PDB file of C-alpha atoms and ligand atoms in Angstrom:
ATOM      1  CA  UNK A   1      33.202-151.237  73.464  1.00 97.00           C
ATOM      2  CA  UNK A   2      31.927-147.945  75.090  1.00 97.00           C
ATOM      3  CA  UNK A   3      33.206-146.108  78.019  1.00 98.00           C
ATOM      4  CA  UNK A   4      31.176-143.840  80.158  1.00 98.00           C
ATOM      5  CA  UNK A   5      32.567-141.708  82.931  1.00 98.00           C
ATOM      6  CA  UNK A   6      29.658-140.552  85.087  1.00 98.00           C
ATOM      7  CA  UNK A   7      30.124-136.725  85.494  1.00 97.00           C
ATOM      8  CA  UNK A   8      28.209-135.571  88.464  1.00 97.00           C
ATOM      9  CA  UNK A   9      29.001-133.539  91.625  1.00 98.00           C
ATOM     10  CA  UNK A  10      27.702-136.174  94.131  1.00 97.00           C
ATOM     11  CA  UNK A  11      29.713-138.775  92.328  1.00 98.00           C
ATOM     12  CA  UNK A  12      32.880-136.719  92.654  1.00 98.00           C
ATOM     13  CA  UNK A  13      32.156-135.825  96.340  1.00 98.00           C
ATOM     14  CA  UNK A  14      31.539-139.438  97.470  1.00 98.00           C
ATOM     15  CA  UNK A  15      34.663-140.673  95.328  1.00 98.00           C
ATOM     16  CA  UNK A  16      36.695-137.895  97.289  1.00 98.00           C
ATOM     17  CA  UNK A  17      35.934-139.333 100.597  1.00 98.00           C
ATOM     18  CA  UNK A  18      36.487-143.028  99.455  1.00 98.00           C
ATOM     19  CA  UNK A  19      39.971-141.945  98.303  1.00 98.00           C
ATOM     20  CA  UNK A  20      40.809-140.508 101.739  1.00 98.00           C
ATOM     21  CA  UNK A  21      42.877-142.793 103.473  1.00 97.00           C
ATOM     22  CA  UNK A  22      41.427-141.795 106.828  1.00 97.00           C
ATOM     23  CA  UNK A  23      37.918-142.873 105.879  1.00 97.00           C
ATOM     24  CA  UNK A  24      37.127-145.885 108.131  1.00 96.00           C
ATOM     25  CA  UNK A  25      35.732-149.247 106.754  1.00 95.00           C
ATOM     26  CA  UNK A  26      32.083-148.694 107.828  1.00 96.00           C
ATOM     27  CA  UNK A  27      31.994-145.225 106.061  1.00 97.00           C
ATOM     28  CA  UNK A  28      33.783-146.609 103.069  1.00 97.00           C
ATOM     29  CA  UNK A  29      31.196-149.530 102.666  1.00 97.00           C
ATOM     30  CA  UNK A  30      28.284-147.184 102.978  1.00 97.00           C
ATOM     31  CA  UNK A  31      29.734-144.764 100.406  1.00 98.00           C
ATOM     32  CA  UNK A  32      30.605-147.603  97.893  1.00 98.00           C
ATOM     33  CA  UNK A  33      26.916-148.612  98.030  1.00 98.00           C
ATOM     34  CA  UNK A  34      25.764-145.018  97.424  1.00 98.00           C
ATOM     35  CA  UNK A  35      28.147-144.447  94.602  1.00 98.00           C
ATOM     36  CA  UNK A  36      27.266-147.619  93.009  1.00 98.00           C
ATOM     37  CA  UNK A  37      23.650-146.661  92.943  1.00 98.00           C
ATOM     38  CA  UNK A  38      24.400-143.461  91.261  1.00 98.00           C
ATOM     39  CA  UNK A  39      26.582-145.202  88.685  1.00 98.00           C
ATOM     40  CA  UNK A  40      23.838-147.882  88.168  1.00 98.00           C
ATOM     41  CA  UNK A  41      21.452-145.407  87.284  1.00 97.00           C
ATOM     42  CA  UNK A  42      23.495-144.353  84.299  1.00 97.00           C
ATOM     43  CA  UNK A  43      24.641-147.925  83.570  1.00 98.00           C
ATOM     44  CA  UNK A  44      21.013-149.285  83.295  1.00 98.00           C
ATOM     45  CA  UNK A  45      20.020-146.614  80.803  1.00 97.00           C
ATOM     46  CA  UNK A  46      19.587-149.353  78.208  1.00 96.00           C
ATOM     47  CA  UNK A  47      18.130-152.004  80.390  1.00 97.00           C
ATOM     48  CA  UNK A  48      15.654-154.072  78.391  1.00 97.00           C
ATOM     49  CA  UNK A  49      11.932-152.964  78.903  1.00 97.00           C
ATOM     50  CA  UNK A  50       8.621-153.875  77.315  1.00 98.00           C
ATOM     51  CA  UNK A  51       5.146-152.209  77.445  1.00 98.00           C
ATOM     52  CA  UNK A  52       2.890-153.663  80.118  1.00 98.00           C
ATOM     53  CA  UNK A  53      -0.895-153.128  80.361  1.00 98.00           C
ATOM     54  CA  UNK A  54      -2.143-151.974  83.856  1.00 98.00           C
ATOM     55  CA  UNK A  55      -5.031-150.230  85.363  1.00 98.00           C
ATOM     56  CA  UNK A  56      -4.631-147.112  87.655  1.00 98.00           C
ATOM     57  CA  UNK A  57      -7.459-146.307  89.905  1.00 98.00           C
ATOM     58  CA  UNK A  58      -8.620-144.054  87.103  1.00 98.00           C
ATOM     59  CA  UNK A  59      -8.131-145.881  83.812  1.00 98.00           C
ATOM     60  CA  UNK A  60      -6.290-148.457  81.866  1.00 98.00           C
ATOM     61  CA  UNK A  61      -2.898-147.398  80.575  1.00 98.00           C
ATOM     62  CA  UNK A  62       0.471-148.734  79.040  1.00 98.00           C
ATOM     63  CA  UNK A  63       3.335-148.638  81.393  1.00 98.00           C
ATOM     64  CA  UNK A  64       6.819-150.070  81.344  1.00 98.00           C
ATOM     65  CA  UNK A  65       8.261-153.319  82.836  1.00 97.00           C
ATOM     66  CA  UNK A  66      11.531-155.042  82.796  1.00 97.00           C
ATOM     67  CA  UNK A  67      11.793-157.823  80.187  1.00 96.00           C
ATOM     68  CA  UNK A  68      12.251-161.318  81.623  1.00 94.00           C
ATOM     69  CA  UNK A  69      14.686-162.951  82.274  1.00 94.00           C
ATOM     70  CA  UNK A  70      15.634-159.705  84.252  1.00 93.00           C
ATOM     71  CA  UNK A  71      19.217-158.591  84.217  1.00 96.00           C
ATOM     72  CA  UNK A  72      21.997-160.783  85.777  1.00 98.00           C
ATOM     73  CA  UNK A  73      24.351-159.010  88.227  1.00 98.00           C
ATOM     74  CA  UNK A  74      27.715-160.511  88.847  1.00 98.00           C
ATOM     75  CA  UNK A  75      29.864-159.069  91.423  1.00 98.00           C
ATOM     76  CA  UNK A  76      33.538-160.187  91.255  1.00 97.00           C
ATOM     77  CA  UNK A  77      34.563-161.438  94.574  1.00 93.00           C
ATOM     78  CA  UNK A  78      36.019-160.137  96.877  1.00 90.00           C
ATOM     79  CA  UNK A  79      35.694-156.486  96.358  1.00 95.00           C
ATOM     80  CA  UNK A  80      32.668-156.505  93.884  1.00 97.00           C
ATOM     81  CA  UNK A  81      30.441-157.850  96.790  1.00 96.00           C
ATOM     82  CA  UNK A  82      30.706-154.354  98.298  1.00 97.00           C
ATOM     83  CA  UNK A  83      28.984-152.996  95.360  1.00 98.00           C
ATOM     84  CA  UNK A  84      26.043-155.641  95.298  1.00 98.00           C
ATOM     85  CA  UNK A  85      23.676-153.824  97.629  1.00 98.00           C
ATOM     86  CA  UNK A  86      24.049-150.465  95.915  1.00 98.00           C
ATOM     87  CA  UNK A  87      23.132-152.306  92.591  1.00 98.00           C
ATOM     88  CA  UNK A  88      20.242-154.412  93.932  1.00 97.00           C
ATOM     89  CA  UNK A  89      18.735-151.395  95.673  1.00 96.00           C
ATOM     90  CA  UNK A  90      18.182-149.977  92.106  1.00 96.00           C
ATOM     91  CA  UNK A  91      17.177-153.297  90.352  1.00 97.00           C
ATOM     92  CA  UNK A  92      15.712-155.483  93.069  1.00 97.00           C
ATOM     93  CA  UNK A  93      14.344-158.124  90.730  1.00 96.00           C
ATOM     94  CA  UNK A  94      17.838-158.705  89.129  1.00 97.00           C
ATOM     95  CA  UNK A  95      19.234-162.233  89.456  1.00 97.00           C
ATOM     96  CA  UNK A  96      22.687-162.514  91.046  1.00 97.00           C
ATOM     97  CA  UNK A  97      25.616-164.812  90.199  1.00 97.00           C
ATOM     98  CA  UNK A  98      29.069-164.890  91.626  1.00 97.00           C
ATOM     99  CA  UNK A  99      32.622-165.006  90.041  1.00 96.00           C
ATOM    100  CA  UNK A 100      35.561-165.235  92.382  1.00 94.00           C
ATOM    101  CA  UNK A 101      38.539-163.833  90.650  1.00 87.00           C
ATOM    102  CA  UNK A 102      41.945-162.709  92.260  1.00 79.00           C
ATOM    103  CA  UNK A 103      45.179-161.430  90.589  1.00 73.00           C
ATOM    104  CA  UNK A 104      48.372-163.178  91.288  1.00 78.00           C
ATOM    105  CA  UNK A 105      50.394-160.179  92.753  1.00 73.00           C
ATOM    106  CA  UNK A 106      53.587-161.550  91.020  1.00 79.00           C
ATOM    107  CA  UNK A 107      52.477-162.203  87.575  1.00 80.00           C
ATOM    108  CA  UNK A 108      49.401-159.837  87.685  1.00 71.00           C
ATOM    109  CA  UNK A 109      47.365-162.617  85.944  1.00 78.00           C
ATOM    110  CA  UNK A 110      43.770-163.150  86.808  1.00 81.00           C
ATOM    111  CA  UNK A 111      42.720-166.544  88.057  1.00 84.00           C
ATOM    112  CA  UNK A 112      39.175-167.785  88.815  1.00 88.00           C
ATOM    113  CA  UNK A 113      38.687-169.477  92.040  1.00 90.00           C
ATOM    114  CA  UNK A 114      34.879-169.710  92.237  1.00 93.00           C
ATOM    115  CA  UNK A 115      31.939-169.493  89.882  1.00 94.00           C
ATOM    116  CA  UNK A 116      28.239-169.655  90.741  1.00 96.00           C
ATOM    117  CA  UNK A 117      26.390-168.591  87.403  1.00 95.00           C
ATOM    118  CA  UNK A 118      23.545-169.949  85.328  1.00 93.00           C
ATOM    119  CA  UNK A 119      25.011-172.502  82.705  1.00 91.00           C
ATOM    120  CA  UNK A 120      23.297-170.816  79.827  1.00 93.00           C
ATOM    121  CA  UNK A 121      23.333-166.997  79.552  1.00 96.00           C
ATOM    122  CA  UNK A 122      22.122-166.921  76.049  1.00 96.00           C
ATOM    123  CA  UNK A 123      20.915-163.492  75.109  1.00 94.00           C
ATOM    124  CA  UNK A 124      21.203-162.254  78.568  1.00 96.00           C
ATOM    125  CA  UNK A 125      22.127-158.642  79.679  1.00 98.00           C
ATOM    126  CA  UNK A 126      24.814-158.858  82.328  1.00 98.00           C
ATOM    127  CA  UNK A 127      26.068-156.284  84.752  1.00 98.00           C
ATOM    128  CA  UNK A 128      29.575-156.985  86.213  1.00 98.00           C
ATOM    129  CA  UNK A 129      30.571-155.238  89.318  1.00 98.00           C
ATOM    130  CA  UNK A 130      34.374-154.879  90.068  1.00 98.00           C
ATOM    131  CA  UNK A 131      35.431-151.610  91.747  1.00 98.00           C
ATOM    132  CA  UNK A 132      38.920-151.311  90.312  1.00 97.00           C
ATOM    133  CA  UNK A 133      39.844-151.574  86.620  1.00 98.00           C
ATOM    134  CA  UNK A 134      43.448-151.650  86.995  1.00 97.00           C
ATOM    135  CA  UNK A 135      45.566-153.765  84.420  1.00 95.00           C
ATOM    136  CA  UNK A 136      42.173-154.918  83.002  1.00 95.00           C
ATOM    137  CA  UNK A 137      43.125-158.649  83.419  1.00 93.00           C
ATOM    138  CA  UNK A 138      40.299-159.577  85.782  1.00 93.00           C
ATOM    139  CA  UNK A 139      37.632-157.778  83.643  1.00 96.00           C
ATOM    140  CA  UNK A 140      38.958-159.070  80.436  1.00 95.00           C
ATOM    141  CA  UNK A 141      38.671-162.795  81.857  1.00 94.00           C
ATOM    142  CA  UNK A 142      35.265-162.246  83.367  1.00 96.00           C
ATOM    143  CA  UNK A 143      33.919-160.631  80.195  1.00 97.00           C
ATOM    144  CA  UNK A 144      35.446-163.658  78.108  1.00 94.00           C
ATOM    145  CA  UNK A 145      33.729-166.145  80.447  1.00 94.00           C
ATOM    146  CA  UNK A 146      30.348-164.440  80.256  1.00 96.00           C
ATOM    147  CA  UNK A 147      30.265-164.176  76.391  1.00 97.00           C
ATOM    148  CA  UNK A 148      31.412-167.917  76.277  1.00 95.00           C
ATOM    149  CA  UNK A 149      28.202-168.724  78.204  1.00 95.00           C
ATOM    150  CA  UNK A 150      26.118-166.748  75.719  1.00 96.00           C
ATOM    151  CA  UNK A 151      25.714-163.389  77.286  1.00 97.00           C
ATOM    152  CA  UNK A 152      24.465-160.806  74.748  1.00 97.00           C
ATOM    153  CA  UNK A 153      25.668-157.682  76.319  1.00 98.00           C
ATOM    154  CA  UNK A 154      27.892-156.938  79.219  1.00 98.00           C
ATOM    155  CA  UNK A 155      27.983-153.621  81.224  1.00 98.00           C
ATOM    156  CA  UNK A 156      30.694-153.268  83.847  1.00 98.00           C
ATOM    157  CA  UNK A 157      30.437-150.907  86.621  1.00 98.00           C
ATOM    158  CA  UNK A 158      33.673-149.747  88.316  1.00 98.00           C
ATOM    159  CA  UNK A 159      34.652-147.107  90.693  1.00 98.00           C
ATOM    160  CA  UNK A 160      37.958-146.198  89.087  1.00 98.00           C
ATOM    161  CA  UNK A 161      39.881-147.129  86.032  1.00 98.00           C
ATOM    162  CA  UNK A 162      43.452-146.822  84.947  1.00 98.00           C
ATOM    163  CA  UNK A 163      44.240-145.670  81.270  1.00 98.00           C
ATOM    164  CA  UNK A 164      46.486-148.562  80.869  1.00 98.00           C
ATOM    165  CA  UNK A 165      43.749-151.295  81.707  1.00 98.00           C
ATOM    166  CA  UNK A 166      41.099-149.463  79.699  1.00 98.00           C
ATOM    167  CA  UNK A 167      43.281-149.251  76.514  1.00 98.00           C
ATOM    168  CA  UNK A 168      43.895-153.093  76.759  1.00 97.00           C
ATOM    169  CA  UNK A 169      40.328-153.797  77.049  1.00 98.00           C
ATOM    170  CA  UNK A 170      39.485-151.306  74.156  1.00 97.00           C
ATOM    171  CA  UNK A 171      41.975-153.223  71.823  1.00 96.00           C
ATOM    172  CA  UNK A 172      40.826-156.512  72.665  1.00 95.00           C
ATOM    173  CA  UNK A 173      37.098-155.790  72.817  1.00 96.00           C
ATOM    174  CA  UNK A 174      36.819-153.168  70.210  1.00 94.00           C
ATOM    175  CA  UNK A 175      33.793-154.574  68.539  1.00 95.00           C
ATOM    176  CA  UNK A 176      32.199-156.317  71.585  1.00 97.00           C
ATOM    177  CA  UNK A 177      28.925-155.281  73.004  1.00 98.00           C
ATOM    178  CA  UNK A 178      30.589-153.979  76.280  1.00 98.00           C
ATOM    179  CA  UNK A 179      30.165-150.832  78.207  1.00 98.00           C
ATOM    180  CA  UNK A 180      32.446-149.693  81.050  1.00 98.00           C
ATOM    181  CA  UNK A 181      30.775-147.342  83.433  1.00 98.00           C
ATOM    182  CA  UNK A 182      33.095-145.524  85.838  1.00 98.00           C
ATOM    183  CA  UNK A 183      33.352-142.608  88.333  1.00 98.00           C
ATOM    184  CA  UNK A 184      36.879-141.671  87.168  1.00 98.00           C
ATOM    185  CA  UNK A 185      39.538-142.457  85.062  1.00 98.00           C
ATOM    186  CA  UNK A 186      42.720-141.787  87.067  1.00 98.00           C
ATOM    187  CA  UNK A 187      46.234-140.968  85.900  1.00 98.00           C
ATOM    188  CA  UNK A 188      48.092-144.289  85.904  1.00 98.00           C
ATOM    189  CA  UNK A 189      49.161-147.516  87.477  1.00 98.00           C
ATOM    190  CA  UNK A 190      52.348-147.684  89.808  1.00 97.00           C
ATOM    191  CA  UNK A 191      54.831-150.248  89.621  1.00 96.00           C
ATOM    192  CA  UNK A 192      52.687-152.649  91.861  1.00 94.00           C
ATOM    193  CA  UNK A 193      49.916-152.171  89.428  1.00 95.00           C
ATOM    194  CA  UNK A 194      47.984-149.972  91.862  1.00 97.00           C
ATOM    195  CA  UNK A 195      45.762-147.128  90.534  1.00 98.00           C
ATOM    196  CA  UNK A 196      47.236-143.515  91.154  1.00 98.00           C
ATOM    197  CA  UNK A 197      45.904-141.610  92.922  1.00 98.00           C
ATOM    198  CA  UNK A 198      43.311-144.345  93.472  1.00 98.00           C
ATOM    199  CA  UNK A 199      41.962-145.497  96.699  1.00 98.00           C
ATOM    200  CA  UNK A 200      44.306-148.171  97.772  1.00 98.00           C
ATOM    201  CA  UNK A 201      43.274-151.939  97.754  1.00 96.00           C
ATOM    202  CA  UNK A 202      39.493-151.793  97.559  1.00 97.00           C
ATOM    203  CA  UNK A 203      38.961-155.349  99.166  1.00 95.00           C
ATOM    204  CA  UNK A 204      41.129-154.279 102.206  1.00 95.00           C
ATOM    205  CA  UNK A 205      39.292-151.130 102.579  1.00 97.00           C
ATOM    206  CA  UNK A 206      35.940-152.707 102.485  1.00 96.00           C
ATOM    207  CA  UNK A 207      36.612-155.930 104.610  1.00 92.00           C
ATOM    208  CA  UNK A 208      40.022-155.480 106.148  1.00 84.00           C
ATOM    209  CA  UNK A 209      43.378-157.220 105.286  1.00 77.00           C
ATOM    210  CA  UNK A 210      43.250-161.030 104.473  1.00 66.00           C
ATOM    211  CA  UNK A 211      46.726-162.678 104.362  1.00 59.00           C
TER     212      UNK A 211
HETATM  213  N1  LIG B   1      42.982-153.317  92.924  1.00 52.52           N
HETATM  214  C1  LIG B   1      42.791-152.577  94.032  1.00 52.52           C
HETATM  215  O1  LIG B   1      41.831-152.823  94.919  1.00 52.52           O
HETATM  216  N2  LIG B   1      43.388-151.329  93.806  1.00 52.52           N
HETATM  217  C2  LIG B   1      44.179-150.950  92.888  1.00 52.52           C
HETATM  218  O2  LIG B   1      44.590-149.759  92.955  1.00 52.52           O
HETATM  219  C3  LIG B   1      44.302-151.733  91.788  1.00 52.52           C
HETATM  220  C4  LIG B   1      43.798-153.035  91.998  1.00 52.52           C
END
């Protein structure tokens, strides 16, 4: 497993506004999309491409095209949905599947409540979108699920990570073909497993509170 923290002043700036508790939902949504597009630029560095023959108005030449099947993008509902637009803006031909996962706030275990993915992911490159890597439980379950379906490589794009969740994933996925791309690794988790300093509940900040 590899971890990549995207070190760029625009990423740091947009993340600072996201963290601010006074940033309203519409601005939060817009900034999340912009931030994901910047992270996706790094996360797709090894996207599979192949040579393609084309003709310019001047001459024949060899260019670069995405290999088919194109990458599969999987936002983890609910909060990952807020990242989808930012990702598909960069890779408009990507296929999109959905995984609905939530954490039980008492046990902190991840439960899968919805799934809409191709049955066979053999050999596929998959990009998972989940804004908050806190305990790592949700991502661990999502990654296991996608490998069981045959995925060859998984790149997870997160806004923030906690050292606790990252070290669990690093232990369990040491030899797996997984890359985690983040805007920041924060200090720690608090007693309710929220990331500190964090940005609060990403789903609530994107979409309002659901009880
Ligand atoms: N999920 C969130 O939305 N925020 C956190 O800080 C941790 C998990």
